Amino acid sequence: MAIEDPVRLLRRLRLGREEYCQRLLTMLILGGPYPPWNTPNAPSDHGARFLHELDTLSFGTDTWDTRPLFVDEFDLPARHHGEQGGAPDYAVLWPERLWMIELKTETSSHRRGQLPGYLTLADHHHPTRRTDLTYLTPPMPHTPPTTGERARFKHLTWAQVIPLITEVWEDGDDAEQRAIDLLLAALGSIGTDWSSWRSAQLPHDLPGTETETPLTETPALADPGQETLALAEATASDGRQRALDIPAASLEDLQHLRLSLRQAICALPGPSPTRHVLPWIWNAATSGGTALTTSGAETGYELRLSRYRKPVC
């Protein structure tokens, strides 16, 4: 299957700049369509070369003994219900090593505690692997996370990495070149209004595009509203498991919403039957069954609500 046309992707999903750049780079690394979250895939020859060059730039890596697997939206589940969990944008996996890569195009999306949290969760879930973390951003101040003997950290800017992208894919096919052109243009728009840039790329003169409705809108890291709590109340009433059809831009957004909803439920008065409802994240690879929502079918993850005999908090 081919890389999705980058203009069609802009029209089909109302992604932010960060998510749009991530999806384009993922498709280039895999040489194909955007995969479900947290699925290991073999990078293409171009993708493997890019990752190796990025590894060399980050940690001085000379050669790889084996080609690793590549994961988009790498799941680092919460260790308990009261924790959010984490999901670095990328992970590169060997049997003995875990290399995480977090991408930023907006300095405002940098969150205190995000990077140390990745390292802590990675050490918990992957105790036998050495752990590395590359933080790829625009120029921005930040506090590097503390690393132990088994971990390394490197901060890079897009200005350092863009030459790698253009060099690796200089002989790419037409679909790759189109993705490269839009990726570099989107990265070049950093610091400008994203909505205006996005609108300028869409061919409004084509028949039907003026009225076409995007399938998805990227939500902010939102707190649960009354509609979401109403679904929890319905599950408390009839015991039927429900899923929220939330077009989250990332797995970490979904993790954040799960924790926010749990906290809202736990804040309800003690006798409330809704306190018997637990929000949890369904994973197509491990949870069994099939997705209940459109977004779950596409990403492999969705937020569900289940009722328990005893209060969950």
Tab-separated table of C-alpha atoms in Angstrom:
chain	number	residue	atom	x	y	z
A	1	MET	CA	0.000	0.000	0.000
A	2	ALA	CA	1.194	3.484	-0.843
A	3	ILE	CA	1.905	6.548	1.250
A	4	GLU	CA	-1.255	8.619	1.628
A	5	ASP	CA	-1.196	11.826	-0.396
A	6	PRO	CA	-0.215	14.599	2.066
A	7	VAL	CA	-2.876	17.039	0.822
A	8	ARG	CA	-5.560	14.371	1.150
A	9	LEU	CA	-4.316	13.749	4.698
A	10	LEU	CA	-4.634	17.465	5.458
A	11	ARG	CA	-8.225	17.441	4.209
A	12	ARG	CA	-9.235	14.106	5.766
A	13	LEU	CA	-8.010	14.782	9.314
A	14	ARG	CA	-7.804	18.121	11.075
A	15	LEU	CA	-4.405	17.393	12.541
A	16	GLY	CA	-2.207	19.940	14.240
A	17	ARG	CA	1.215	20.704	12.784
A	18	GLU	CA	2.919	18.324	15.214
A	19	GLU	CA	0.673	15.367	14.399
A	20	TYR	CA	0.768	16.087	10.662
A	21	CYS	CA	4.576	16.114	10.562
A	22	GLN	CA	4.700	12.952	12.659
A	23	ARG	CA	2.352	11.091	10.301
A	24	LEU	CA	4.246	12.151	7.177
A	25	LEU	CA	7.598	11.149	8.652
A	26	THR	CA	6.161	7.823	9.856
A	27	MET	CA	4.858	6.988	6.374
A	28	LEU	CA	8.233	7.877	4.896
A	29	ILE	CA	10.076	5.679	7.411
A	30	LEU	CA	7.777	2.736	6.644
A	31	GLY	CA	7.419	3.439	2.925
A	32	GLY	CA	3.667	2.914	3.238
A	33	PRO	CA	0.448	3.995	4.947
A	34	TYR	CA	0.193	5.207	8.518
A	35	PRO	CA	-0.121	2.172	10.843
A	36	PRO	CA	-2.258	1.554	13.924
A	37	TRP	CA	-0.653	2.883	17.081
A	38	ASN	CA	1.977	0.850	18.917
A	39	THR	CA	2.465	-1.751	16.176
A	40	PRO	CA	6.039	-2.899	15.417
A	41	ASN	CA	6.894	-2.595	11.725
A	42	ALA	CA	10.029	-3.058	9.669
A	43	PRO	CA	11.303	0.259	8.293
A	44	SER	CA	11.921	0.563	4.582
A	45	ASP	CA	15.479	0.790	3.270
A	46	HIS	CA	15.202	4.588	3.203
A	47	GLY	CA	13.590	4.570	6.641
A	48	ALA	CA	16.288	2.368	8.154
A	49	ARG	CA	18.974	4.606	6.699
A	50	PHE	CA	17.313	7.708	8.146
A	51	LEU	CA	16.940	6.141	11.577
A	52	HIS	CA	20.572	5.044	11.552
A	53	GLU	CA	21.744	8.526	10.593
A	54	LEU	CA	19.558	9.995	13.356
A	55	ASP	CA	21.002	7.464	15.824
A	56	THR	CA	24.509	8.476	14.781
A	57	LEU	CA	23.662	12.155	15.207
A	58	SER	CA	22.130	11.452	18.614
A	59	PHE	CA	24.513	8.953	20.164
A	60	GLY	CA	27.414	8.456	17.772
A	61	THR	CA	26.239	4.995	16.735
A	62	ASP	CA	28.541	3.452	14.134
A	63	THR	CA	26.800	0.375	12.756
A	64	TRP	CA	23.776	-1.744	13.590
A	65	ASP	CA	24.213	-5.491	13.966
A	66	THR	CA	20.540	-6.028	13.115
A	67	ARG	CA	17.815	-3.843	11.615
A	68	PRO	CA	15.394	-2.776	14.376
A	69	LEU	CA	11.617	-2.575	14.420
A	70	PHE	CA	9.912	0.810	14.328
A	71	VAL	CA	6.835	1.791	16.374
A	72	ASP	CA	4.664	4.889	16.021
A	73	GLU	CA	2.877	5.950	19.269
A	74	PHE	CA	4.777	3.642	21.607
A	75	ASP	CA	2.605	2.527	24.513
A	76	LEU	CA	4.048	2.877	28.023
A	77	PRO	CA	0.977	1.990	30.099
A	78	ALA	CA	0.251	3.467	33.495
A	79	ARG	CA	1.520	1.340	36.385
A	80	HIS	CA	-1.718	1.932	38.299
A	81	HIS	CA	-5.124	3.508	37.641
A	82	GLY	CA	-4.084	6.810	39.198
A	83	GLU	CA	-1.213	7.347	36.751
A	84	GLN	CA	-1.499	8.701	33.228
A	85	GLY	CA	0.985	6.538	31.342
A	86	GLY	CA	3.088	7.728	28.415
A	87	ALA	CA	3.386	7.349	24.663
A	88	PRO	CA	6.538	8.674	22.972
A	89	ASP	CA	5.947	9.465	19.321
A	90	TYR	CA	8.412	6.817	18.136
A	91	ALA	CA	10.265	3.809	19.466
A	92	VAL	CA	13.024	1.848	17.748
A	93	LEU	CA	13.399	-1.643	19.172
A	94	TRP	CA	16.152	-4.194	19.433
A	95	PRO	CA	16.135	-7.167	21.840
A	96	GLU	CA	18.613	-5.379	24.090
A	97	ARG	CA	17.830	-1.702	23.421
A	98	LEU	CA	14.870	0.709	23.405
A	99	TRP	CA	15.373	4.037	21.652
A	100	MET	CA	12.502	6.510	22.072
A	101	ILE	CA	12.051	9.637	19.948
A	102	GLU	CA	9.742	12.489	20.915
A	103	LEU	CA	8.876	15.103	18.257
A	104	LYS	CA	7.786	18.679	18.868
A	105	THR	CA	6.973	21.478	16.454
A	106	GLU	CA	5.270	23.696	19.054
A	107	THR	CA	7.299	24.841	22.057
A	108	SER	CA	4.026	25.212	23.940
A	109	SER	CA	3.455	21.445	23.827
A	110	HIS	CA	6.524	20.766	25.979
A	111	ARG	CA	5.242	19.417	29.284
A	112	ARG	CA	7.153	19.383	32.533
A	113	GLY	CA	7.728	15.824	33.629
A	114	GLN	CA	7.023	14.290	30.211
A	115	LEU	CA	10.586	13.218	29.419
A	116	PRO	CA	11.462	11.909	32.914
A	117	GLY	CA	8.140	10.080	32.858
A	118	TYR	CA	9.079	8.271	29.645
A	119	LEU	CA	12.356	7.105	31.141
A	120	THR	CA	10.707	5.952	34.368
A	121	LEU	CA	8.001	3.988	32.570
A	122	ALA	CA	10.464	2.532	30.073
A	123	ASP	CA	12.647	1.281	32.916
A	124	HIS	CA	9.570	-0.311	34.511
A	125	HIS	CA	8.171	-2.000	31.394
A	126	HIS	CA	11.483	-2.836	29.686
A	127	PRO	CA	13.930	-3.578	32.527
A	128	THR	CA	16.252	-5.723	30.386
A	129	ARG	CA	16.749	-3.114	27.668
A	130	ARG	CA	19.122	-0.166	27.584
A	131	THR	CA	17.098	2.999	27.084
A	132	ASP	CA	17.849	6.051	24.956
A	133	LEU	CA	15.712	9.124	24.335
A	134	THR	CA	16.040	11.693	21.545
A	135	TYR	CA	14.071	14.932	21.848
A	136	LEU	CA	13.590	16.581	18.426
A	137	THR	CA	12.208	20.116	18.626
A	138	PRO	CA	12.534	23.699	17.398
A	139	PRO	CA	15.146	25.689	19.354
A	140	MET	CA	13.748	25.848	22.869
A	141	PRO	CA	14.893	25.893	26.486
A	142	HIS	CA	14.271	22.758	28.490
A	143	THR	CA	15.679	20.854	31.420
A	144	PRO	CA	17.252	17.546	30.341
A	145	PRO	CA	15.958	14.569	32.306
A	146	THR	CA	18.254	12.841	34.749
A	147	THR	CA	19.567	9.579	33.294
A	148	GLY	CA	21.136	6.628	35.039
A	149	GLU	CA	23.816	4.265	33.831
A	150	ARG	CA	21.422	2.435	31.485
A	151	ALA	CA	19.986	5.486	29.737
A	152	ARG	CA	21.126	8.320	27.465
A	153	PHE	CA	19.414	11.545	26.364
A	154	LYS	CA	20.000	13.824	23.373
A	155	HIS	CA	18.257	17.034	22.342
A	156	LEU	CA	18.278	17.815	18.603
A	157	THR	CA	16.662	20.579	16.569
A	158	TRP	CA	14.869	20.219	13.267
A	159	ALA	CA	17.597	22.321	11.645
A	160	GLN	CA	20.035	19.499	12.409
A	161	VAL	CA	17.740	16.760	11.110
A	162	ILE	CA	16.209	18.277	7.964
A	163	PRO	CA	19.455	17.735	5.981
A	164	LEU	CA	19.269	14.024	6.861
A	165	ILE	CA	15.697	13.848	5.546
A	166	THR	CA	16.528	15.508	2.224
A	167	GLU	CA	19.684	13.441	1.731
A	168	VAL	CA	18.109	10.067	2.520
A	169	TRP	CA	15.049	10.540	0.306
A	170	GLU	CA	16.685	12.470	-2.531
A	171	ASP	CA	16.130	9.452	-4.814
A	172	GLY	CA	12.661	8.602	-3.459
A	173	ASP	CA	9.723	7.854	-5.716
A	174	ASP	CA	7.022	10.376	-6.613
A	175	ALA	CA	4.865	9.630	-3.556
A	176	GLU	CA	7.861	9.994	-1.242
A	177	GLN	CA	8.948	13.227	-2.883
A	178	ARG	CA	5.466	14.678	-2.473
A	179	ALA	CA	5.469	13.700	1.203
A	180	ILE	CA	8.938	15.206	1.646
A	181	ASP	CA	7.862	18.465	-0.001
A	182	LEU	CA	4.872	18.890	2.330
A	183	LEU	CA	6.818	17.735	5.392
A	184	LEU	CA	9.575	20.280	4.790
A	185	ALA	CA	7.008	22.981	4.046
A	186	ALA	CA	5.149	22.196	7.288
A	187	LEU	CA	8.404	22.256	9.267
A	188	GLY	CA	9.261	25.541	7.576
A	189	SER	CA	5.978	26.972	8.843
A	190	ILE	CA	6.963	26.496	12.507
A	191	GLY	CA	6.248	29.714	14.371
A	192	THR	CA	3.460	30.782	12.005
A	193	ASP	CA	-0.303	30.279	12.223
A	194	TRP	CA	-0.988	26.627	11.431
A	195	SER	CA	-4.629	27.088	10.414
A	196	SER	CA	-3.665	29.642	7.777
A	197	TRP	CA	-0.870	27.444	6.426
A	198	ARG	CA	-3.116	24.403	6.295
A	199	SER	CA	-5.873	26.290	4.525
A	200	ALA	CA	-3.428	27.575	1.918
A	201	GLN	CA	-2.414	24.019	0.963
A	202	LEU	CA	-5.943	22.786	0.268
A	203	PRO	CA	-7.182	23.055	-3.330
A	204	HIS	CA	-10.352	25.028	-2.666
A	205	ASP	CA	-10.992	25.419	-6.398
A	206	LEU	CA	-11.649	21.682	-6.839
A	207	PRO	CA	-15.326	20.645	-7.039
A	208	GLY	CA	-16.738	19.679	-3.680
A	209	THR	CA	-13.807	20.705	-1.518
A	210	GLU	CA	-15.499	23.834	-0.217
A	211	THR	CA	-18.149	21.769	1.573
A	212	GLU	CA	-16.083	18.702	2.431
A	213	THR	CA	-16.116	18.007	6.163
A	214	PRO	CA	-12.958	16.601	7.751
A	215	LEU	CA	-13.523	13.189	9.318
A	216	THR	CA	-11.618	14.067	12.455
A	217	GLU	CA	-10.639	17.095	14.449
A	218	THR	CA	-7.632	17.054	16.725
A	219	PRO	CA	-8.842	17.809	20.246
A	220	ALA	CA	-6.755	19.537	22.829
A	221	LEU	CA	-5.860	17.669	25.999
A	222	ALA	CA	-9.382	18.204	27.244
A	223	ASP	CA	-11.020	17.550	30.573
A	224	PRO	CA	-14.140	15.360	30.379
A	225	GLY	CA	-17.315	17.304	29.748
A	226	GLN	CA	-20.909	16.634	30.790
A	227	GLU	CA	-21.517	14.486	27.696
A	228	THR	CA	-18.662	12.151	28.656
A	229	LEU	CA	-19.839	11.934	32.257
A	230	ALA	CA	-23.343	11.195	30.948
A	231	LEU	CA	-21.976	8.114	29.191
A	232	ALA	CA	-20.383	7.003	32.457
A	233	GLU	CA	-23.730	7.517	34.208
A	234	ALA	CA	-25.484	5.415	31.554
A	235	THR	CA	-22.987	2.599	32.075
A	236	ALA	CA	-23.524	2.864	35.826
A	237	SER	CA	-27.257	2.522	35.226
A	238	ASP	CA	-27.434	-0.405	32.789
A	239	GLY	CA	-24.004	-2.056	33.144
A	240	ARG	CA	-23.366	-1.967	29.404
A	241	GLN	CA	-19.775	-1.391	28.361
A	242	ARG	CA	-19.382	1.735	26.253
A	243	ALA	CA	-16.621	3.306	24.176
A	244	LEU	CA	-16.025	6.995	23.550
A	245	ASP	CA	-15.603	7.764	19.856
A	246	ILE	CA	-12.966	10.392	20.501
A	247	PRO	CA	-10.668	11.226	17.557
A	248	ALA	CA	-7.616	11.734	19.772
A	249	ALA	CA	-4.524	13.004	17.977
A	250	SER	CA	-2.245	10.713	19.973
A	251	LEU	CA	-2.248	7.843	22.405
A	252	GLU	CA	-1.008	10.210	25.093
A	253	ASP	CA	-4.090	12.405	24.573
A	254	LEU	CA	-6.226	9.326	25.148
A	255	GLN	CA	-4.246	8.450	28.285
A	256	HIS	CA	-4.725	11.980	29.586
A	257	LEU	CA	-8.472	11.863	28.994
A	258	ARG	CA	-8.751	8.487	30.762
A	259	LEU	CA	-7.058	9.869	33.857
A	260	SER	CA	-9.071	13.111	33.784
A	261	LEU	CA	-12.324	11.177	33.494
A	262	ARG	CA	-11.347	8.874	36.358
A	263	GLN	CA	-10.540	11.876	38.537
A	264	ALA	CA	-13.899	13.462	37.667
A	265	ILE	CA	-15.706	10.232	38.575
A	266	CYS	CA	-13.769	9.916	41.839
A	267	ALA	CA	-14.761	13.484	42.737
A	268	LEU	CA	-18.473	12.618	42.624
A	269	PRO	CA	-20.309	12.287	45.975
A	270	GLY	CA	-19.624	9.012	47.767
A	271	PRO	CA	-22.945	7.219	47.143
A	272	SER	CA	-22.976	8.041	43.415
A	273	PRO	CA	-23.411	4.844	41.345
A	274	THR	CA	-21.119	6.363	38.709
A	275	ARG	CA	-18.203	5.737	41.055
A	276	HIS	CA	-18.564	2.064	40.090
A	277	VAL	CA	-17.530	2.910	36.497
A	278	LEU	CA	-13.899	2.535	35.453
A	279	PRO	CA	-12.547	4.274	32.327
A	280	TRP	CA	-9.853	2.160	30.681
A	281	ILE	CA	-8.002	2.009	27.375
A	282	TRP	CA	-8.872	-0.817	25.003
A	283	ASN	CA	-5.925	-2.102	22.941
A	284	ALA	CA	-6.669	-4.169	19.825
A	285	ALA	CA	-3.458	-6.166	20.268
A	286	THR	CA	-3.995	-7.214	23.886
A	287	SER	CA	-7.580	-6.599	25.014
A	288	GLY	CA	-9.425	-8.975	22.696
A	289	GLY	CA	-12.606	-8.319	20.777
A	290	THR	CA	-13.119	-5.660	18.140
A	291	ALA	CA	-13.239	-1.881	18.173
A	292	LEU	CA	-16.563	-0.255	19.008
A	293	THR	CA	-15.738	3.077	17.385
A	294	THR	CA	-14.409	4.473	14.132
A	295	SER	CA	-11.347	5.931	15.820
A	296	GLY	CA	-10.675	2.630	17.610
A	297	ALA	CA	-10.763	0.717	14.326
A	298	GLU	CA	-8.240	3.111	12.782
A	299	THR	CA	-5.793	3.512	15.659
A	300	GLY	CA	-6.245	0.228	17.555
A	301	TYR	CA	-7.016	2.104	20.796
A	302	GLU	CA	-10.163	3.537	22.342
A	303	LEU	CA	-11.402	4.732	25.729
A	304	ARG	CA	-14.004	2.424	27.277
A	305	LEU	CA	-16.249	2.488	30.329
A	306	SER	CA	-17.078	-0.605	32.398
A	307	ARG	CA	-19.147	-1.038	35.561
A	308	TYR	CA	-17.851	-2.924	38.604
A	309	ARG	CA	-19.614	-4.216	41.719
A	310	LYS	CA	-17.497	-2.127	44.052
A	311	PRO	CA	-16.587	1.563	43.645
A	312	VAL	CA	-13.385	1.922	41.647
A	313	CYS	CA	-12.137	4.786	43.798
